[in-house]
Structures are given as C-alpha cells and as structure tokens.
Short mmCIF file of C-alpha atoms and ligand atoms in Angstrom, two decimals:
data_model
loop_
_atom_site.label_atom_id
_atom_site.label_comp_id
_atom_site.label_asym_id
_atom_site.label_seq_id
_atom_site.Cartn_x
_atom_site.Cartn_y
_atom_site.Cartn_z
CA MET U 1 -0.08 0.05 0.03
CA ASN U 2 1.28 3.48 -0.66
CA LYS U 3 -1.16 5.61 1.00
CA GLN U 4 -0.40 9.58 0.89
CA PRO U 5 0.32 10.50 4.28
CA TYR U 6 -1.81 13.06 6.15
CA ALA U 7 -0.87 16.65 7.55
CA GLU U 8 -2.60 19.28 8.93
CA PRO U 9 -4.89 21.51 7.10
CA TRP U 10 -3.44 24.51 8.49
CA ARG U 11 -0.11 26.30 8.71
CA ILE U 12 1.40 28.39 11.80
CA LYS U 13 1.10 32.11 12.07
CA MET U 14 1.90 32.88 15.45
CA VAL U 15 3.94 30.86 17.69
CA GLU U 16 4.50 30.83 21.71
CA PRO U 17 7.97 30.17 23.02
CA LEU U 18 8.44 27.54 25.75
CA LYS U 19 10.37 27.46 28.68
CA ILE U 20 12.70 24.23 28.84
CA LEU U 21 14.04 23.51 32.30
CA ASN U 22 16.75 20.95 32.92
CA LYS U 23 15.93 17.49 34.47
CA GLU U 24 17.38 18.85 37.94
CA GLN U 25 15.27 21.90 38.01
CA ARG U 26 12.28 19.83 37.07
CA ALA U 27 13.02 17.28 39.77
CA ALA U 28 13.33 20.31 42.26
CA LYS U 29 10.17 21.87 40.98
CA ILE U 30 7.81 18.67 41.25
CA LYS U 31 9.21 18.12 44.85
CA GLU U 32 8.21 21.75 45.82
CA ALA U 33 5.05 21.07 44.32
CA GLN U 34 4.81 18.03 46.79
CA TYR U 35 4.59 15.61 43.53
CA ASN U 36 1.37 17.28 42.69
CA LEU U 37 1.11 17.83 39.03
CA PHE U 38 -2.09 20.53 39.20
CA SER U 39 0.56 22.55 41.47
CA LEU U 40 3.23 23.21 39.04
CA ASP U 41 3.39 26.57 37.27
CA ALA U 42 2.63 25.98 33.94
CA GLU U 43 5.51 27.86 32.70
CA ASP U 44 7.58 25.30 34.24
CA VAL U 45 6.02 22.40 32.00
CA TYR U 46 7.44 21.72 28.43
CA ILE U 47 4.68 19.98 26.95
CA ASP U 48 1.18 20.22 28.45
CA LEU U 49 -1.08 17.30 28.38
CA ILE U 50 -2.84 17.77 31.50
CA THR U 51 -6.15 18.41 29.44
CA ASP U 52 -7.52 19.11 25.82
CA SER U 53 -9.92 21.25 27.56
CA GLY U 54 -9.72 25.19 26.86
CA THR U 55 -6.18 24.60 25.74
CA ASN U 56 -6.89 24.82 22.04
CA ALA U 57 -5.28 27.09 19.49
CA MET U 58 -7.94 29.27 17.88
CA SER U 59 -7.60 29.87 13.90
CA ASP U 60 -7.04 33.39 12.35
CA ARG U 61 -11.03 33.12 11.50
CA GLN U 62 -11.68 32.74 15.30
CA TRP U 63 -9.68 35.53 16.15
CA SER U 64 -10.94 37.84 13.73
CA ALA U 65 -14.61 37.06 14.94
CA LEU U 66 -13.59 38.11 18.37
CA MET U 67 -13.33 41.62 17.00
CA LEU U 68 -17.14 41.35 15.84
CA GLY U 69 -18.27 40.57 19.28
CA ASP U 70 -21.57 42.30 20.34
CA GLU U 71 -21.60 42.92 24.19
CA SER U 72 -24.82 43.96 24.55
CA TYR U 73 -26.68 42.43 27.88
CA ALA U 74 -29.58 41.32 26.23
CA GLY U 75 -30.46 39.83 22.66
CA SER U 76 -26.81 40.27 21.04
CA ARG U 77 -26.12 39.97 17.56
CA SER U 78 -23.09 37.57 18.77
CA PHE U 79 -25.65 35.43 20.60
CA LEU U 80 -27.82 35.05 17.65
CA ARG U 81 -25.11 34.09 15.18
CA MET U 82 -23.93 31.32 17.48
CA LYS U 83 -27.67 30.20 18.09
CA LYS U 84 -28.20 30.22 14.50
CA THR U 85 -25.00 28.21 13.74
CA ILE U 86 -26.01 25.84 16.50
CA GLN U 87 -29.36 25.21 15.39
CA GLU U 88 -28.29 24.59 11.77
CA LEU U 89 -25.27 22.32 12.84
CA LEU U 90 -27.18 20.37 15.72
CA GLY U 91 -30.98 20.78 15.06
CA PHE U 92 -31.98 22.21 18.27
CA GLU U 93 -34.44 24.82 18.58
CA TYR U 94 -33.63 26.42 22.26
CA ILE U 95 -30.10 27.54 22.65
CA MET U 96 -28.75 28.66 26.32
CA PRO U 97 -25.14 29.45 26.62
CA THR U 98 -23.30 28.83 29.71
CA HIS U 99 -19.71 29.75 30.91
CA GLN U 100 -18.42 26.18 30.22
CA GLY U 101 -19.81 22.21 30.38
CA ARG U 102 -20.21 21.95 34.18
CA ALA U 103 -22.23 24.84 34.32
CA ALA U 104 -24.52 23.62 31.29
CA GLU U 105 -24.94 20.43 33.53
CA ASN U 106 -25.64 22.68 36.56
CA VAL U 107 -28.42 24.38 34.94
CA LEU U 108 -30.00 21.66 33.11
CA PHE U 109 -29.93 19.33 36.02
CA SER U 110 -31.28 21.94 38.33
CA ALA U 111 -34.41 21.89 35.80
CA MET U 112 -34.71 18.02 35.55
CA LEU U 113 -33.32 16.53 38.46
CA LYS U 114 -34.36 15.54 41.93
CA ALA U 115 -33.41 13.53 44.85
CA GLN U 116 -33.48 9.74 44.36
CA ASP U 117 -33.32 10.00 41.03
CA VAL U 118 -31.39 7.63 38.90
CA VAL U 119 -29.40 8.80 35.74
CA PRO U 120 -28.18 5.74 33.47
CA GLY U 121 -25.37 6.42 30.76
CA ASN U 122 -22.15 5.51 29.43
CA ALA U 123 -19.50 6.05 32.28
CA HIS U 124 -20.74 9.70 33.37
CA PHE U 125 -17.61 12.30 33.53
CA ASP U 126 -16.68 13.43 36.81
CA THR U 127 -18.68 16.65 36.94
CA THR U 128 -21.68 15.09 35.47
CA LYS U 129 -21.50 12.46 37.94
CA GLY U 130 -20.69 15.14 40.66
CA HIS U 131 -24.05 17.21 39.48
CA ILE U 132 -26.02 14.02 39.88
CA GLU U 133 -24.53 12.95 43.24
CA PHE U 134 -24.85 16.57 44.36
CA ARG U 135 -28.61 16.50 44.02
CA HIS U 136 -28.86 13.04 45.88
CA ALA U 137 -29.37 11.16 42.82
CA THR U 138 -27.53 8.12 41.55
CA ALA U 139 -25.39 7.70 38.16
CA VAL U 140 -25.51 4.23 36.76
CA ASP U 141 -22.84 3.06 34.38
CA CYS U 142 -24.32 0.81 31.63
CA THR U 143 -21.16 0.83 29.12
CA ILE U 144 -20.36 -2.38 27.55
CA ASP U 145 -18.15 -4.63 29.63
CA GLU U 146 -15.45 -4.53 26.76
CA ALA U 147 -14.88 -1.03 27.76
CA SER U 148 -12.90 -2.10 30.74
CA ASP U 149 -10.71 -4.49 28.62
CA MET U 150 -7.73 -2.25 27.81
CA ASP U 151 -6.62 -4.76 24.94
CA SER U 152 -10.11 -5.02 23.28
CA GLN U 153 -9.87 -3.36 19.82
CA LEU U 154 -13.53 -3.06 19.55
CA PRO U 155 -14.02 -0.14 17.37
CA PHE U 156 -17.50 1.47 19.41
CA LYS U 157 -15.95 0.80 23.01
CA GLY U 158 -18.13 4.00 24.37
CA ASN U 159 -21.42 2.04 23.57
CA VAL U 160 -24.03 1.47 26.01
CA ASP U 161 -24.82 -2.05 26.68
CA ILE U 162 -28.49 -2.22 25.80
CA ALA U 163 -29.37 -5.00 28.15
CA LYS U 164 -27.95 -2.89 30.94
CA LEU U 165 -29.84 -0.12 30.30
CA LYS U 166 -33.15 -1.95 30.00
CA ALA U 167 -32.46 -3.74 33.38
CA CYS U 168 -31.78 -0.28 34.85
CA ILE U 169 -35.18 0.99 33.87
CA SER U 170 -37.15 -2.04 34.82
CA GLN U 171 -35.30 -2.24 38.17
CA HIS U 172 -35.89 1.59 39.04
CA GLY U 173 -38.77 2.29 37.16
CA ALA U 174 -38.93 5.05 34.12
CA GLN U 175 -40.47 7.44 36.55
CA LYS U 176 -37.28 7.49 38.58
CA ILE U 177 -35.30 8.17 35.58
CA PRO U 178 -35.32 11.81 34.36
CA PHE U 179 -33.18 11.24 31.26
CA VAL U 180 -30.33 9.11 30.10
CA VAL U 181 -26.99 10.59 29.48
CA LEU U 182 -24.98 9.59 26.37
CA THR U 183 -21.34 10.89 26.66
CA VAL U 184 -19.68 11.32 22.97
CA THR U 185 -16.75 10.56 22.95
CA CYS U 186 -16.72 8.78 26.38
CA ASN U 187 -14.15 10.22 28.20
CA THR U 188 -13.90 8.23 31.23
CA GLY U 189 -13.61 5.39 28.89
CA GLY U 190 -10.64 6.51 27.17
CA GLY U 191 -12.12 8.87 24.69
CA GLN U 192 -13.98 5.96 23.06
CA PRO U 193 -16.64 6.57 20.31
CA VAL U 194 -20.25 5.61 20.57
CA SER U 195 -21.65 4.22 17.21
CA MET U 196 -24.77 5.51 15.36
CA ALA U 197 -26.37 2.14 15.71
CA ASN U 198 -25.90 2.20 19.45
CA ILE U 199 -27.12 6.07 19.49
CA LYS U 200 -30.32 4.94 17.69
CA ALA U 201 -30.69 1.51 19.99
CA VAL U 202 -30.32 3.96 23.18
CA SER U 203 -32.62 6.47 21.73
CA GLU U 204 -35.25 3.80 20.93
CA VAL U 205 -35.16 2.50 24.43
CA CYS U 206 -35.75 5.89 25.68
CA LYS U 207 -38.68 6.63 23.41
CA GLN U 208 -40.20 3.45 24.52
CA HIS U 209 -40.10 4.56 28.19
CA LYS U 210 -40.54 8.24 27.50
CA ILE U 211 -37.49 9.20 29.02
CA PRO U 212 -35.60 12.19 27.43
CA LEU U 213 -31.85 11.03 25.88
CA ILE U 214 -29.62 14.08 26.77
CA PHE U 215 -25.97 13.94 25.00
CA ASP U 216 -23.07 15.27 27.04
CA SER U 217 -21.27 16.62 23.75
CA ALA U 218 -17.95 17.84 24.46
CA ARG U 219 -16.21 15.93 21.94
CA PHE U 220 -19.17 15.30 19.30
CA ALA U 221 -17.40 16.13 16.41
CA GLU U 222 -14.47 13.36 16.97
CA ASN U 223 -17.41 11.05 17.70
CA ALA U 224 -18.59 11.85 14.21
CA TYR U 225 -15.22 11.21 12.61
CA PHE U 226 -15.00 7.99 14.06
CA ILE U 227 -18.70 7.06 12.88
CA LYS U 228 -17.40 7.96 9.40
CA ILE U 229 -14.10 5.95 9.24
CA ARG U 230 -15.47 2.96 11.37
CA GLU U 231 -19.08 2.37 11.03
CA GLU U 232 -20.43 1.05 7.70
CA GLY U 233 -22.78 3.35 5.84
CA TYR U 234 -20.97 6.53 6.68
CA GLN U 235 -18.13 6.37 4.40
CA ASP U 236 -19.57 8.93 2.03
CA LYS U 237 -21.30 11.28 4.31
CA SER U 238 -19.87 14.38 5.51
CA ILE U 239 -18.94 15.01 9.26
CA LYS U 240 -22.16 17.80 9.20
CA GLU U 241 -24.33 14.97 8.10
CA ILE U 242 -23.27 12.73 10.43
CA VAL U 243 -23.57 14.98 13.22
CA LYS U 244 -26.91 16.16 12.22
CA GLN U 245 -27.89 12.65 12.34
CA MET U 246 -26.34 11.90 15.90
CA PHE U 247 -28.19 14.76 17.42
CA SER U 248 -31.42 14.14 15.66
CA TYR U 249 -31.81 11.14 18.22
CA ALA U 250 -31.30 13.41 21.34
CA ASP U 251 -33.95 15.34 23.18
CA GLY U 252 -31.35 17.84 24.54
CA MET U 253 -27.45 18.10 25.04
CA THR U 254 -24.83 19.91 27.12
CA MET U 255 -21.64 21.11 25.67
CA SER U 256 -18.31 22.05 27.20
CA ALA U 257 -17.04 24.21 24.13
CA LYS U 258 -13.60 23.93 25.60
CA LYS U 259 -13.11 20.80 23.62
CA ASP U 260 -15.00 20.64 20.03
CA ALA U 261 -15.81 24.05 19.72
CA ILE U 262 -12.03 24.79 19.79
CA VAL U 263 -12.13 27.84 22.03
CA ASN U 264 -10.78 28.56 25.39
CA MET U 265 -13.74 28.88 27.36
CA GLY U 266 -17.54 28.39 26.76
CA GLY U 267 -20.38 26.17 27.01
CA PHE U 268 -23.93 25.75 26.12
CA ILE U 269 -27.73 23.69 26.48
CA GLY U 270 -29.63 22.75 23.57
CA LEU U 271 -33.30 21.59 23.75
CA ARG U 272 -36.24 20.58 21.86
CA SER U 273 -38.48 21.02 24.66
CA GLU U 274 -39.91 24.66 25.36
CA GLU U 275 -41.15 23.58 28.80
CA ILE U 276 -37.42 22.67 29.73
CA TYR U 277 -35.89 25.24 28.22
CA ARG U 278 -38.18 27.64 30.32
CA GLN U 279 -37.43 25.93 33.85
CA CYS U 280 -33.61 26.38 32.82
CA CYS U 281 -33.84 29.97 32.08
CA THR U 282 -34.54 30.87 35.88
CA PHE U 283 -31.20 28.45 36.79
CA SER U 284 -29.19 30.51 33.98
CA ILE U 285 -30.24 33.89 35.52
CA MET U 286 -29.24 32.45 38.88
CA PHE U 287 -26.35 30.84 38.20
CA GLU U 288 -24.55 32.01 34.84
CA GLY U 289 -26.23 35.25 33.58
CA TYR U 290 -28.80 36.57 31.50
CA ILE U 291 -30.05 33.86 29.11
CA THR U 292 -28.57 35.32 25.98
CA TYR U 293 -25.21 35.40 27.26
CA GLY U 294 -25.06 32.80 30.32
CA GLY U 295 -21.48 33.67 31.58
CA MET U 296 -20.04 34.42 27.93
CA SER U 297 -18.58 37.36 26.38
CA GLY U 298 -20.16 38.49 23.02
CA ARG U 299 -16.74 38.04 21.52
CA ASP U 300 -16.27 34.42 22.83
CA MET U 301 -19.59 33.44 21.33
CA GLU U 302 -18.51 34.59 17.94
CA ALA U 303 -15.38 32.62 18.47
CA LEU U 304 -17.44 29.63 19.42
CA ALA U 305 -19.46 29.74 16.51
CA ALA U 306 -16.59 29.93 14.19
CA GLY U 307 -14.96 27.13 16.23
CA LEU U 308 -17.91 24.69 15.38
CA MET U 309 -17.91 25.17 11.86
CA GLU U 310 -14.14 24.47 11.76
CA SER U 311 -14.41 21.29 14.18
CA THR U 312 -16.76 19.53 12.14
CA GLU U 313 -14.30 19.62 8.67
CA PHE U 314 -13.09 16.24 8.06
CA ASP U 315 -9.56 17.30 7.24
CA TYR U 316 -9.24 18.97 10.55
CA LEU U 317 -10.57 15.98 12.37
CA GLN U 318 -8.31 13.58 10.32
CA ALA U 319 -5.29 15.51 11.37
CA ARG U 320 -6.39 15.84 14.91
CA ILE U 321 -7.14 12.18 15.53
CA SER U 322 -4.16 10.94 13.65
CA GLN U 323 -1.94 12.97 16.10
CA VAL U 324 -3.43 11.15 18.88
CA LYS U 325 -2.95 7.83 17.27
CA TYR U 326 0.58 8.76 16.17
CA LEU U 327 1.31 9.04 19.77
CA GLY U 328 -0.31 5.95 20.90
CA ASP U 329 1.52 4.07 17.89
CA GLU U 330 5.10 5.49 18.88
CA ILE U 331 4.43 4.35 22.61
CA THR U 332 3.12 1.17 21.30
CA LYS U 333 6.33 0.54 19.49
CA LEU U 334 8.28 0.42 22.78
CA GLY U 335 6.14 -2.13 24.10
CA ILE U 336 4.41 -0.01 26.55
CA PRO U 337 0.86 -0.98 27.32
CA ILE U 338 -1.93 1.64 26.86
CA VAL U 339 -5.60 1.60 26.28
CA LYS U 340 -6.53 0.31 22.79
CA PRO U 341 -7.52 1.44 20.27
CA ALA U 342 -6.43 4.95 20.71
CA GLY U 343 -8.84 7.67 21.74
CA GLY U 344 -10.08 10.71 20.23
CA HIS U 345 -8.45 13.17 22.37
CA ALA U 346 -5.95 11.22 24.72
CA ILE U 347 -3.94 8.32 25.12
CA TYR U 348 -4.11 6.51 28.26
CA VAL U 349 -1.12 4.71 29.52
CA ASP U 350 -1.51 1.65 31.95
CA ALA U 351 0.36 2.27 34.89
CA LYS U 352 -0.29 -0.89 36.64
CA SER U 353 1.63 -2.96 34.12
CA PHE U 354 4.08 -0.33 33.66
CA PHE U 355 5.06 -0.66 37.45
CA PRO U 356 3.89 -3.97 38.62
CA GLN U 357 5.74 -3.38 41.86
CA ILE U 358 3.94 -0.47 42.98
CA PRO U 359 0.59 -1.44 44.62
CA GLN U 360 -2.44 0.84 43.76
CA THR U 361 -2.61 2.05 47.37
CA GLN U 362 0.74 3.49 46.53
CA TYR U 363 -0.46 5.27 43.04
CA PRO U 364 1.35 3.98 40.19
CA ALA U 365 -0.27 6.32 37.67
CA GLN U 366 0.58 9.28 39.84
CA VAL U 367 4.44 7.75 40.11
CA LEU U 368 4.43 7.94 36.28
CA GLY U 369 3.00 11.21 35.86
CA VAL U 370 5.59 12.59 37.99
CA ALA U 371 8.37 10.48 36.44
CA LEU U 372 7.23 11.79 32.94
CA TYR U 373 7.50 15.32 33.99
CA VAL U 374 10.97 14.94 35.79
CA GLU U 375 12.32 13.04 32.42
CA ALA U 376 11.14 15.74 29.53
CA GLY U 377 8.82 18.07 31.26
CA VAL U 378 5.64 16.56 30.29
CA ARG U 379 2.57 16.86 32.36
CA GLY U 380 -0.19 14.29 32.05
CA VAL U 381 -3.05 13.52 34.62
CA GLU U 382 -3.64 10.67 36.80
CA ILE U 383 -6.74 8.69 36.14
CA GLY U 384 -6.28 6.21 38.95
CA THR U 385 -6.68 5.68 42.70
CA VAL U 386 -5.87 9.13 43.44
CA LEU U 387 -8.74 10.27 41.43
CA ALA U 388 -11.15 7.61 42.52
CA ASP U 389 -11.11 9.10 46.18
CA ARG U 390 -12.74 7.65 48.98
CA ASP U 391 -15.95 5.96 49.57
CA PRO U 392 -18.28 8.95 50.88
CA GLU U 393 -19.65 6.88 53.44
CA THR U 394 -16.95 4.29 54.55
CA ARG U 395 -14.05 6.77 53.97
CA VAL U 396 -12.10 3.44 52.40
CA GLU U 397 -9.95 4.36 49.22
CA ARG U 398 -11.88 3.26 46.04
CA ILE U 399 -9.55 0.92 44.09
CA PRO U 400 -10.49 1.56 40.37
CA LYS U 401 -10.24 -1.60 37.88
CA MET U 402 -7.87 0.77 35.70
CA GLU U 403 -4.80 2.59 36.78
CA LEU U 404 -3.77 5.23 33.99
CA LEU U 405 -1.84 8.41 33.04
CA ARG U 406 -3.80 10.21 30.47
CA LEU U 407 -2.13 12.00 27.81
CA ALA U 408 -4.72 14.46 26.48
CA ILE U 409 -3.52 16.19 23.36
CA PRO U 410 -4.66 20.01 23.03
CA ARG U 411 -6.41 21.02 19.55
CA ARG U 412 -3.91 22.39 16.92
CA VAL U 413 -1.12 23.11 19.33
CA TYR U 414 1.50 20.78 19.44
CA THR U 415 3.41 18.82 16.45
CA ASN U 416 4.20 15.57 15.95
CA ASN U 417 7.91 16.29 17.07
CA HIS U 418 6.57 16.93 20.53
CA MET U 419 4.66 13.91 20.20
CA ASP U 420 8.20 12.04 19.78
CA ILE U 421 9.54 13.82 22.90
CA VAL U 422 6.65 12.26 24.88
CA ALA U 423 7.02 8.79 23.42
CA TRP U 424 11.05 8.80 23.86
CA ALA U 425 10.38 9.98 27.63
CA LEU U 426 8.04 7.15 28.57
CA GLY U 427 10.56 4.66 26.73
CA GLN U 428 13.49 6.21 29.02
CA ILE U 429 11.19 5.65 32.20
CA TRP U 430 10.27 2.29 30.67
CA ALA U 431 13.86 1.03 30.61
CA LYS U 432 14.63 1.66 34.29
CA ARG U 433 11.09 0.83 35.47
CA GLU U 434 12.05 -1.27 38.24
CA ASP U 435 13.84 1.77 39.76
CA TYR U 436 10.75 3.55 40.88
CA ARG U 437 8.87 3.50 44.10
CA GLY U 438 5.34 4.49 45.31
CA LEU U 439 4.00 7.60 46.58
CA LYS U 440 2.22 8.25 49.86
CA ILE U 441 -0.52 10.93 50.54
CA LYS U 442 0.22 13.68 52.87
CA TYR U 443 -2.75 15.71 52.76
CA GLU U 444 -5.96 15.25 51.03
CA ALA U 445 -9.15 17.46 50.80
CA PRO U 446 -12.66 15.63 51.98
CA ILE U 447 -13.69 15.54 48.37
CA MET U 448 -11.98 15.95 44.82
CA ARG U 449 -8.96 15.10 46.45
CA HIS U 450 -6.91 14.93 43.37
CA PHE U 451 -6.60 18.66 42.64
CA THR U 452 -4.74 19.50 45.80
CA ALA U 453 -3.46 16.51 47.65
CA THR U 454 0.07 16.59 48.43
CA PHE U 455 2.44 13.41 48.25
CA GLU U 456 5.68 12.22 49.63
CA ALA U 457 8.32 9.65 48.17
CA LEU U 458 8.38 6.16 49.79
N1 LIG Q 501 -18.13 16.27 30.18
C1 LIG Q 501 -16.96 15.85 29.73
C2 LIG Q 501 -17.08 14.68 28.71
C3 LIG Q 501 -15.98 16.23 29.67
O1 LIG Q 501 -14.81 15.77 29.49
C4 LIG Q 501 -15.92 17.49 30.60
C5 LIG Q 501 -14.51 18.03 30.80
C6 LIG Q 501 -17.09 17.87 31.08
C7 LIG Q 501 -18.41 17.45 30.61
C8 LIG Q 501 -17.22 19.20 31.80
O2 LIG Q 501 -16.88 20.56 31.04
O3 LIG Q 501 -14.66 21.19 31.95
O4 LIG Q 501 -16.41 22.79 30.37
O5 LIG Q 501 -16.85 22.29 32.37
N2 LIG Q 501 -13.43 17.48 30.82
C9 LIG Q 501 -12.34 18.15 31.08
C10 LIG Q 501 -11.17 17.05 30.86
C11 LIG Q 501 -11.92 18.84 32.26
O6 LIG Q 501 -10.06 17.54 31.36
O7 LIG Q 501 -11.42 15.70 30.56
P1 LIG Q 501 -16.29 21.80 31.55
#
C-alpha cells in the first residue's frame, strides 16, 4: 500500500515560545509541588498534556471573529449568530449559553433532576456524576463490558450495553429516571466513541419509556469522525451530515465548548422542549447570567460559532485524531501498554502494568506522571486511585479497575515532534521502570482530593 500521508490543513502564523528547564530543575519543581502535577506552574511545563479542555489554538478566523463581538447584555448579535450556527449544525431549537460544560450540567440538572432519581449512561464524566450525586441522585454506568478490557480493539468501546440499560429502567422504573446521558466520545472510558447504531438503539429504548435522551457532547465532532471511518454506511457522508443525524436522536444536550468548539472557554445547552428551556432560564439567570449570554462574552460566542464550523470539517478531524493515534503508535512500538484503540483526544497509559512493583494504594499512575514530568517536562494527569477518591460513607479508598496516566492532546497546539518527545521520555522511564517506588498521601481534601493532595516519596 502506498497511501498518501496526512498533514495538518493549516499552517502556523503565531508561536508561543516555551521554557525548557533541565532535569535537575524539574526534579526540584515537582518536589516543591509535593508531587502534585496540578500544583506546578504551567510555565515550568514543556509539553502540557494535562487536558485538551480550553487549551486549544484558535484559527485566524476565530481571532478575527472576536472583533465582531457584540457585548450587549440582552439579545446580542453574537448570541443570535451562535444560536443560528448551533441550530443549523445540531438541530436544536432552544439554545442557552453557559460559561462551560459543568455549568450547562448545573443549569439543566437543576431543572430536570431531583433527589433519589437515577441517571443511566455510558460512564458519566466526573462533573456530570458530581452534579448528579450533589442532588442526591445516582449515576448508573451501563457501558459495555469490553470498555474495561484495555486490549479489546472494538471500534466503539463507548457504546451502551442495551441490556444493562433496559435492566436499569426495569429495576428503578421509568418515573425515577428523568433522562439518560450519553457521553460522546466517552472520556472516562478512554475517549472511545459511540456508534450511530448504538445511539439509535439507546434512543429507541428511551422513546419506548418516554425518557429524554441527553448528550454530553464535549467531543461530538471526534465521535462523528469515528463513525465516518469505522461504521459501515457512513464513509460517503460528510461530518456535518453525521453530526446532524447523531443529534437527531437526542432530546437535549450539554456542551463543554472548551473541547470540540476549539475555544478556550464556553459552553451551552441545546433543547427541543420549550417547557424544559423555560425552567432552565430561571437557573441560568441565577447561576450564569442573562439567558442570551450565560457567562460568556459576546466575542467568545463569536469565536465559538466559528470554531464549531471548523471542528466539523473532515480534514481538521483527520489531522487531529491521527496525531493522537500517532502518539499511541509510538508508545506501543516501545512495548508500553496503553488503552486500545487510541481514543479521540488522549492516550491512556496503563500504569499498573508499567509498575507492577507499586501497589495501587501507592498510586502508580501518579508515580508515572511525576516521572514523565521529571524526564522531559511532559505533564499528564492521573486517572487512577487518587482520582477515584474515598467512598463517601466508609471513607475507604476506592480502588479502580484501571490505573491510567492520561495524555490529552490540545487541538492544533503541538506538532508530532512534540509527540516524539513524549514517547521517547516514556521509553526512558520504561527502560528503568524497576527503579521506581510509590507515593504516600500527606494531605488530602475531603472531596475531589486529586486537585490539591500532597504526596511524599516512599
Ligand atoms: N463532559 C465531559 C465528557 C468532559 O470531558 C468535561 C470536561 C465536561 C463534561 C465538563 O466540562 O470542563 O467545560 O466544565 N473535561 C475536562 C477534561 C476537564 O480534562 O477531560 P467543563
């Protein structure tokens, strides 16, 4: 096969110089930060893969759209432009801006969710789960079993197990289930996509029981790309056609625009029901701002609208997701275990197999994160026992099945040369992996401990 290689459908107009500390300096910085990667100054990080959220590079069109921002308090032109773009792209009638994704969850769940309710879905993201549990309701994970098998190469590991969903509905009763949340792509499961067939099947079950289906849409465009290249019958459809079809099965959506709208801040809610929209208006005004800006500046809504048009272009998505795959392939070549197949926005390194000598109670994924920072100034994020936190009742540490270091790639920010550094650094650590020891927690907050915990080396 002599397939033409891919390259980015953009060139670089402005650059941001990076500071590169040496290894001794980095070792001192992370010790000073008490081994918590969140506590580092970003300036001391060379390649920052802590998240793909809000860390994107905007295009010249988005930057120029900023200048068109209408900062009117109510009914601004920028809101109307953003609304029209979302309506045309995703097909929802009612659009409400919010300052980011979790704010959209806060507003929508305030309107739709009450104590003792149950919300099934495919591995809810932390903030989604947080907003459900905060309201004394329960999130039920109905993802297919293969999602937790790191080596399974299934093309749609974000899929809902329809039998689990049906069992959840019959166990709790539809009246206890105010909505089902489908996260596309599924971040918690490794950035894995949901197939169109599965979206349709979930929607049919929901319709049957008159349960609204809400999409957590942060990475919807990346999901559409996977449908196009992996699911039969979609090869000849454009990303925008696939996106339209995906959302046609949803009754509503929350969006963190910090991902697939390629902006640095923002979010929104999309709805078909006027009644729910009206209820949301009250909460928007209380928590976010007037219903036509909801915590966003007019200029940010302009950039968001432009970003949505760009993120739903095939060439952009091909370059984006191929870069993630490139990093995954380079790491795999070194024999280092990762979650397969590569996700849409991140590579997840299996820290349990990386450091078999470190028990999960000594945080192997955190150890790997610290090691990677010291080795090459690369910052990832622990998705393991530190993040899993303690059981709120028993206060016993929850030990998750998978112990991962997530390397999330910002959109249009780094080159594949940067990816080579990341893979090389992991290879260096891999070669001396037996030398590493665990960490012990010195301080932890009662909830969400991973952000502020401090550690000491064992
Ligand atoms: N839903 C998903 C699937 C997410 O990944 C995130 C954020 C949110 C909702 C919340 O959106 O941050 O705008 O309030 N994920 C980031 C991450 C933080 O690093 O994966 P937000």
